CSV table of C-alpha atoms and ligand atoms in Angstrom, one decimal:
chain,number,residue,atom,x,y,z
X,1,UNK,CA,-18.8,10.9,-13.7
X,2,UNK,CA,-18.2,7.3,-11.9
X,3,UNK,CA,-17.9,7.9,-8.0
X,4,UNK,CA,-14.7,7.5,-6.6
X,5,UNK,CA,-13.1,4.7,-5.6
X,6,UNK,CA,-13.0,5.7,-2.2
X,7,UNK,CA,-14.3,8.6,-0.6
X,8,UNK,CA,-13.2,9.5,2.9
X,9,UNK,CA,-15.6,12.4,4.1
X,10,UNK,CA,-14.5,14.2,7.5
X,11,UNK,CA,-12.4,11.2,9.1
X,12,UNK,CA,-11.5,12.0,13.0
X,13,UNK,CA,-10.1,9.3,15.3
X,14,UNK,CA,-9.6,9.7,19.1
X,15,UNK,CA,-8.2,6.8,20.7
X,16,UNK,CA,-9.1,6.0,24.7
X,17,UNK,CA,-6.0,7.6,25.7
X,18,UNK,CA,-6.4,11.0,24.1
X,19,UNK,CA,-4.9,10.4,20.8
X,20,UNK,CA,-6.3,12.3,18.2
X,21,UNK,CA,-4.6,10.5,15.6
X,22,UNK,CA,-7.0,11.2,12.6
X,23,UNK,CA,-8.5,15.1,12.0
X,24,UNK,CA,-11.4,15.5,9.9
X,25,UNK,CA,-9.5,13.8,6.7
X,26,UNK,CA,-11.5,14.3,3.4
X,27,UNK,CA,-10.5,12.3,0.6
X,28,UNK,CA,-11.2,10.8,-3.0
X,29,UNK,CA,-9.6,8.3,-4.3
X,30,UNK,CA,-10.6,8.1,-8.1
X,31,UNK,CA,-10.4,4.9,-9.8
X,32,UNK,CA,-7.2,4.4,-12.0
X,33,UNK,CA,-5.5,6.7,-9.9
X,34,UNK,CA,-2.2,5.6,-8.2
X,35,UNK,CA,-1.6,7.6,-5.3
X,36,UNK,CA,1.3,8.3,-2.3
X,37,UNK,CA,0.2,9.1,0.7
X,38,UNK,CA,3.0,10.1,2.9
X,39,UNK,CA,4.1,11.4,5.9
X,40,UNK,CA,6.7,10.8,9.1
X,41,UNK,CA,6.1,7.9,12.1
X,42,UNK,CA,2.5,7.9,13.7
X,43,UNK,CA,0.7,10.4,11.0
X,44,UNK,CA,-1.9,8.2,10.6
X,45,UNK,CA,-1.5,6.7,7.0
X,46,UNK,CA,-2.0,3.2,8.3
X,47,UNK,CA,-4.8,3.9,10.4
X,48,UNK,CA,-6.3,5.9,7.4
X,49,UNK,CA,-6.5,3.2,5.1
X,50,UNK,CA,-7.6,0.5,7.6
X,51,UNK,CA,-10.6,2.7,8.0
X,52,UNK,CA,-11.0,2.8,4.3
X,53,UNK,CA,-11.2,-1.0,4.2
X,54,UNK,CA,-13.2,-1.2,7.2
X,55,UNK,CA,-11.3,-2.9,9.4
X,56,UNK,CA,-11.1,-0.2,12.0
X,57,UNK,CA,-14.1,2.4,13.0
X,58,UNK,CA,-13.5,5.6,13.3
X,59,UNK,CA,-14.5,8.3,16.0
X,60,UNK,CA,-16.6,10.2,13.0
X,61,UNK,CA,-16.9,10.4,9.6
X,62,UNK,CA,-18.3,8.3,6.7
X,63,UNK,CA,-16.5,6.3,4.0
X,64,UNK,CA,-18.1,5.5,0.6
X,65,UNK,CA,-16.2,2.4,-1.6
X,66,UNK,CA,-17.9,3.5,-5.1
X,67,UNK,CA,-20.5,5.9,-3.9
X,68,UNK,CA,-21.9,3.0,-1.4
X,69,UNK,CA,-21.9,3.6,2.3
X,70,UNK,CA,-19.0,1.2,3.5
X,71,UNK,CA,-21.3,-1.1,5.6
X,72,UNK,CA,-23.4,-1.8,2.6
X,73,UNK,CA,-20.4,-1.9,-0.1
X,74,UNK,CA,-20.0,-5.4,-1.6
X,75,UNK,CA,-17.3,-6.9,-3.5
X,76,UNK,CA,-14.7,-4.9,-1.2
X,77,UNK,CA,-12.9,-7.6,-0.2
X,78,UNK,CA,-12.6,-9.3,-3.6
X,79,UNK,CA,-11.9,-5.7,-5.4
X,80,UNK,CA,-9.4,-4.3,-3.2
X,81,UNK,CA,-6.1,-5.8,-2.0
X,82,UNK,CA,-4.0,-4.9,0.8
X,83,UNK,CA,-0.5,-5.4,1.3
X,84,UNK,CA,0.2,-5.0,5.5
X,85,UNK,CA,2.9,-3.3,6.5
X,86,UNK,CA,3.3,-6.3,9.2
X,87,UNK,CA,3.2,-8.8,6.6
X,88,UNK,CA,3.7,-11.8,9.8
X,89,UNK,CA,0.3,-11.0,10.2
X,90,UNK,CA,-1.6,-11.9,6.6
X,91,UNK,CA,0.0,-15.5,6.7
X,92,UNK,CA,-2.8,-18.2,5.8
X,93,UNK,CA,-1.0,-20.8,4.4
X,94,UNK,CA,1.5,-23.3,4.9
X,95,UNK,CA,3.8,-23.5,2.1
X,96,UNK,CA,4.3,-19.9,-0.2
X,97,UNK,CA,2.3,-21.6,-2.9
X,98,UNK,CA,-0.7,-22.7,-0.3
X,99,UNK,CA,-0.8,-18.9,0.7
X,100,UNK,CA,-0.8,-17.3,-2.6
X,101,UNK,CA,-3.6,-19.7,-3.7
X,102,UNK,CA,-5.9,-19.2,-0.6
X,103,UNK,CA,-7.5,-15.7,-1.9
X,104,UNK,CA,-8.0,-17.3,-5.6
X,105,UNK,CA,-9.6,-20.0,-4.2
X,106,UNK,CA,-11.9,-18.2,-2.0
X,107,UNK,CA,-13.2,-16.7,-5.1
X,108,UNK,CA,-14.6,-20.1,-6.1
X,109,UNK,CA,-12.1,-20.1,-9.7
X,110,UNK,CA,-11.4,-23.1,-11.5
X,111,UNK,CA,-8.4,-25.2,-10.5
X,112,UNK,CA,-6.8,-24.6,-13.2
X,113,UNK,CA,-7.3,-21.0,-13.2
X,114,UNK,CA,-5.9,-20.8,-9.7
X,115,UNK,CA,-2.8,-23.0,-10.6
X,116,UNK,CA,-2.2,-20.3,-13.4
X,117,UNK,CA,-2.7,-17.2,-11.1
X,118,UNK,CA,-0.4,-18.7,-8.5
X,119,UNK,CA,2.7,-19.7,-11.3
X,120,UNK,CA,2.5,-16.2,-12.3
X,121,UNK,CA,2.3,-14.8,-9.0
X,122,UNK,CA,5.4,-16.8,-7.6
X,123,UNK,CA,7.2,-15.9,-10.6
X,124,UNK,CA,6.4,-12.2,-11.1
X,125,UNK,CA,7.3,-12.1,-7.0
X,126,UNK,CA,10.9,-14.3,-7.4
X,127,UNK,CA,9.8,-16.3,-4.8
X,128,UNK,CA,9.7,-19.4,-7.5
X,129,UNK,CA,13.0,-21.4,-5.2
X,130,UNK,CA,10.9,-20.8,-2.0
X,131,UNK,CA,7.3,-22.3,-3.7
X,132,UNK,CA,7.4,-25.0,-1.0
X,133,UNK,CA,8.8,-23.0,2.1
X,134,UNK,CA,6.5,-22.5,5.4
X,135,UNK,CA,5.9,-18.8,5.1
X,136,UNK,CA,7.5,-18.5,8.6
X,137,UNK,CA,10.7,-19.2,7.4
X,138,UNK,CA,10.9,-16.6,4.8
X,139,UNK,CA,13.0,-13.5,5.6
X,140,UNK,CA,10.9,-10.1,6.7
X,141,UNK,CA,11.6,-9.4,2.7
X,142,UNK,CA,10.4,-12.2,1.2
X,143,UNK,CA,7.2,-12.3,3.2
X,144,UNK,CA,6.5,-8.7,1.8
X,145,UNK,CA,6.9,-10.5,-1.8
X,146,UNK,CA,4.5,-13.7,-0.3
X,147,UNK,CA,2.0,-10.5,0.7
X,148,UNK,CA,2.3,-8.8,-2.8
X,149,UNK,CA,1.9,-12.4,-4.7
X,150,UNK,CA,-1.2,-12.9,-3.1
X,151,UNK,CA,-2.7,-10.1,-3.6
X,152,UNK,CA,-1.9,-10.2,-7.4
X,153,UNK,CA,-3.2,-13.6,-7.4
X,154,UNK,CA,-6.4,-12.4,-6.3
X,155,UNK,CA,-6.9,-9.8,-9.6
X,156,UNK,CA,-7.7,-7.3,-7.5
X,157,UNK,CA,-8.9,-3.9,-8.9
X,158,UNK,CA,-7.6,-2.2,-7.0
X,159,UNK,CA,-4.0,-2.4,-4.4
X,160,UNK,CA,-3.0,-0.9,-1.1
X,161,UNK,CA,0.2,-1.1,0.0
X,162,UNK,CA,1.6,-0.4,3.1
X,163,UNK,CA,5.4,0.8,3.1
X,164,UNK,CA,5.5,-1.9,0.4
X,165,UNK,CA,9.8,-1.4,0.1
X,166,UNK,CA,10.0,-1.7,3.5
X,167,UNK,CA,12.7,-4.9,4.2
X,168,UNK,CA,13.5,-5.6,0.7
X,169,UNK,CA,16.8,-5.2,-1.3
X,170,UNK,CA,17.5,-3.9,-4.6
X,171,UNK,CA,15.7,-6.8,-6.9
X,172,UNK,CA,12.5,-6.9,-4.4
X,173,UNK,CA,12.3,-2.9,-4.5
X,174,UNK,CA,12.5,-3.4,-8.6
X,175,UNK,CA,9.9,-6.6,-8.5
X,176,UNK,CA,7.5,-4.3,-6.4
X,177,UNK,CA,8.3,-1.0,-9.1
X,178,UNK,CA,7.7,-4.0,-11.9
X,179,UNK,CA,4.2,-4.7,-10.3
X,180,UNK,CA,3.1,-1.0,-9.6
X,181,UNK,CA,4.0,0.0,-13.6
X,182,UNK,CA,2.2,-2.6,-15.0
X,183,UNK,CA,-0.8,-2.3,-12.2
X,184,UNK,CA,-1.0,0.9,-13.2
X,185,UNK,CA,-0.7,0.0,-17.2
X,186,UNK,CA,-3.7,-2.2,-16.5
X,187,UNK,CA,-6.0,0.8,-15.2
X,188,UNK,CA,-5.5,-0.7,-11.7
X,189,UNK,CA,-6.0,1.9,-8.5
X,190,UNK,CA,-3.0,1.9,-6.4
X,191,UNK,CA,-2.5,3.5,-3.4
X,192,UNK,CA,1.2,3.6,-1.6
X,193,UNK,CA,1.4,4.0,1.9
X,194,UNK,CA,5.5,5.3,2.3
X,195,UNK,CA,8.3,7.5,3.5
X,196,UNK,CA,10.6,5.7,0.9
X,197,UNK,CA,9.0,8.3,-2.2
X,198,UNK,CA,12.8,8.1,-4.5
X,199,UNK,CA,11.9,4.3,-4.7
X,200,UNK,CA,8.7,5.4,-6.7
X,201,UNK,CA,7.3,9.0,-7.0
X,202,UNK,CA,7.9,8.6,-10.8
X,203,UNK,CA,4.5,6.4,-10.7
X,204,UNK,CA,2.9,8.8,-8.3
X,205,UNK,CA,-0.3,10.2,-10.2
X,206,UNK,CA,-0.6,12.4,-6.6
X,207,UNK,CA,0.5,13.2,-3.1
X,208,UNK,CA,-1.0,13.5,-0.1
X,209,UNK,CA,1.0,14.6,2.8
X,210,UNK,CA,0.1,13.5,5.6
X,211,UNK,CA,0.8,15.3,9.4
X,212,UNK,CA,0.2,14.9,13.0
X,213,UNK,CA,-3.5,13.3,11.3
X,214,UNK,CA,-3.7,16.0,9.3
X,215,UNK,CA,-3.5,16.3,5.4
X,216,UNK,CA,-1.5,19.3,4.9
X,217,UNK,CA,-0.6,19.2,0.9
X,218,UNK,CA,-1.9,17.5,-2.0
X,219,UNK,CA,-1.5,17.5,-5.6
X,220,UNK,CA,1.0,17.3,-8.3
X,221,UNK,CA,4.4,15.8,-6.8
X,222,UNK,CA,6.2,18.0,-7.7
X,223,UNK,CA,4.5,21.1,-7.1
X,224,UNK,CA,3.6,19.4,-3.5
X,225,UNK,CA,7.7,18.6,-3.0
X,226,UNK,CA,8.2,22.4,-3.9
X,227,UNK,CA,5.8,23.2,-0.7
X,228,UNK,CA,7.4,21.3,1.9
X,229,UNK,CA,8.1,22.6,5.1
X,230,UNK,CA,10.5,21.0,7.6
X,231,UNK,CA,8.2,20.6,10.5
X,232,UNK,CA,6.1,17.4,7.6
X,233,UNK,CA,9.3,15.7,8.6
X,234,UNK,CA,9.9,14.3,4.8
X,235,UNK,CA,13.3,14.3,3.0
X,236,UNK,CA,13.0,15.7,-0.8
X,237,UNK,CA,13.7,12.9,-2.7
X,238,UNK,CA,15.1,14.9,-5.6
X,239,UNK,CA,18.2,15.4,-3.9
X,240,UNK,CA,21.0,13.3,-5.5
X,241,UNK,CA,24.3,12.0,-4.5
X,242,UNK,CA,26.6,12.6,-7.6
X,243,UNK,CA,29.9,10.9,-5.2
X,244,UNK,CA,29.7,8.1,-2.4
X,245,UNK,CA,31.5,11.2,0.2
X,246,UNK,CA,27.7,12.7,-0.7
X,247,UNK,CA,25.5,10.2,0.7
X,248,UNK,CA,24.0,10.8,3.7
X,249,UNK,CA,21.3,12.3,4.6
X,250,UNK,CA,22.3,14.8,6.9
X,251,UNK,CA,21.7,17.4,4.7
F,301,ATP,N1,-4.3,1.8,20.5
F,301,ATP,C1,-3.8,3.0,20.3
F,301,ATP,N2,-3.9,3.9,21.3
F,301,ATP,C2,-3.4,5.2,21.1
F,301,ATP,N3,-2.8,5.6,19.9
F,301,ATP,C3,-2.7,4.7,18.9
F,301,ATP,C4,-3.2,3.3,19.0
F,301,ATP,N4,-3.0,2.7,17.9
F,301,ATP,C5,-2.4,3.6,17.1
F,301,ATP,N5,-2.2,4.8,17.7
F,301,ATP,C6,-1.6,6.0,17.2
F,301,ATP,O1,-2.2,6.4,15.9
F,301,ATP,C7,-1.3,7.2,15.2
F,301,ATP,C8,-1.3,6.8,13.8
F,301,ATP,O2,-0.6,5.5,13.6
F,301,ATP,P1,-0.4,4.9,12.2
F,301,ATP,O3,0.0,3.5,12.4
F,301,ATP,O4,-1.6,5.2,11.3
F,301,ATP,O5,0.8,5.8,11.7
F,301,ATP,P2,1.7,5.7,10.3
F,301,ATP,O6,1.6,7.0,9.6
F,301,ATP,O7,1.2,4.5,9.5
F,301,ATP,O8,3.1,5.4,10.9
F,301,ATP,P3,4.4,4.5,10.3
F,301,ATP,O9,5.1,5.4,9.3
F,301,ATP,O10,5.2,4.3,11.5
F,301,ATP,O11,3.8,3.3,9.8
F,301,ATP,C9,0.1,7.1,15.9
F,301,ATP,O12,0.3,8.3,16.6
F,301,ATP,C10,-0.1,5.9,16.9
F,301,ATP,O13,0.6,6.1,18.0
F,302,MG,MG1,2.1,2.7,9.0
C-alpha cells in the first residue's frame, strides 16, 4: 500500500509560556482522502497543520510527507497547497491576477500555460471584475477567494484549508463547496481545517475532533457526530431550523 500522505507520529508542542497546545497527535492522512479536522478556539488545528507543512517545529514528534522524513521530503511545496486562515498574510502580488500567477510561475510553466491556469482560477474563484485590483483592497472575503485561486493555479495535489468559509457569503461559501467537489472528483487530498462542518460535512471522507490538543474522535461523520460530548465545544450540524422563530443556536 502507498504511504500516506501525511503521517503525524506522536506530535506534542509546549510553547515558552507553558502551553501545551499539541499532545502526542498521531495521524495519517491517506492520499485521496478529504478530511475535517475540527474542534473549538485554540485546539490546535492550525498549529497541527503548520507542523505538517513544516513551517513550525514541534516540541516532539516526527512527520513523514509520503513515507519521507519531512526535512528530506521534496516536492512539498509544489504538491501541497495551503489556504491560511489569515489570508493578509499570503499576499505576493500586486494586482489579483499578478498573485494568482506567482505560484504557476515559480514552477517554471510556459506562459501560455500560466495565462490559462490563472483565467480559470479567477473565474472558478468569481474574482474575474477584480482581475486588476491590489489584493489589499479586496474585502476579508475576497482575499480568501485570491488565497483559494492561487492555490488551484498551482495544481496542487493536494489542499489545506484553513476555516476556508470563514468571511465569505453565500456565493463564495458555494465557489469554495464547487472547488472541494470537484478537488475531490479529481482524486485530490483535501484537508479542511473548520468549526463551520453544515457548510460541508457532506464531502467529509472523515473526522477528526480535535480538543484541548488532543484528538478525542475520529471516523465516520456521522458515527463521530453521534459521540459528541459537550465539553468538544462543537454544535451538531444536523440540527435544522424548519421556521426563521427556530434559528438560533441556543439550543
Ligand atoms: N506563541 C504562543 N505562545 C503560547 N501559546 C500559543 C502561541 N501561539 C499559539 N498558541 C496557542 O496554541 C493553541 C492552538 O492554536 P491554534 O491556532 O492551532 O488553534 P486553532 O484550533 O486553529 O483555533 P481557531 O479555531 O481559533 O483557529 C492555542 O491555545 C493558542 O493560544
Ligand atoms: Mg486556526
Amino acid at each position: 500500500m502507498a504511504a500516506p500522505l501525511f503521517s503525524l507520529c506522536g506530535i506534542s508542542h509546549v510553547f515558552p509560556n507553558g502551553n501545551k497546545a499539541l499532545s502526542n497527535i498521531t495521524l495519517d492522512i491517506q492520499e485521496g482522502e478529504c478530511l475535517f479536522i475540527t474542534g473549538s478556539n485554540g485546539s490546535g488545528k492550525t498549529l497541527l497543520m503548520r507542523i505538517a507543512c513544516g513551517l513550525f517545529e514541534p516540541s516532539s514528534g516526527n512527520v513523514f510527507f509520503r513515507g519521507v522524513p519531512l526535512d528530506k521530503a521534496r516536492n512539498l511545496r509544489s504538491s501541497v497547497g495551503m489556504v491560511f486562515q489569515d489570508a493578509d498574510s499570503q499576499i505576493v502580488g500586486e494586482t489579483v491576477v499578478e498573485d494568482i500567477a506567482f505560484g504557476p510561475k515559480n514552477l517554471r510553466l510556459p506562459k501560455g500555460e500560466v495565462e490559462e491556469r490563472v483565467r480559470f482560477a479567477v473565474s472558478a474563484m468569481g474574482l474575474t471584475e477584480k482581475r486588476d485590483y491590489p489584493p489589499r483592497r479586496l474585502s476579508g472575503g475576497e482575499k480568501r477567494r485570491l488565497a483559494v485561486a492561487g492555490i488551484l493555479a498551482m495544481g496542487c495535489s493536494a489542499i489545506i484549508m484553513d476555516e476556508p468559509f470563514a468571511n465569505l457569503d453565500y456565493h463564495g461559501v458555494v465557489q469554495t463547496l464547487e472547488i472541494i467537489k470537484r478537488m475531490k472528483t479529481e482524486g485530490k487530498t483535501l484537508v479542511i481545517l473548520t468549526h463551520e462542518l453544515e457548510k460541508a460535512l457532506a464531502y467529509a471522507d472523515k473526522v477528526v475532533i480535535l480538543n484541548k490538543g488532543e484528538i478525542r474522535d475520529q471516523g465516520n461523520a456521522d458515527e463521530t457526530l453521534d459521540r459528541l460530548i459537550p465539553s468538544y465545544g462543537i454544535r451538531d450540524p444536523r440540527k435544522t431550523y424548519a421556521r426563521a422563530a427556530d434559528c438560533t443556536w441556543l439550543n
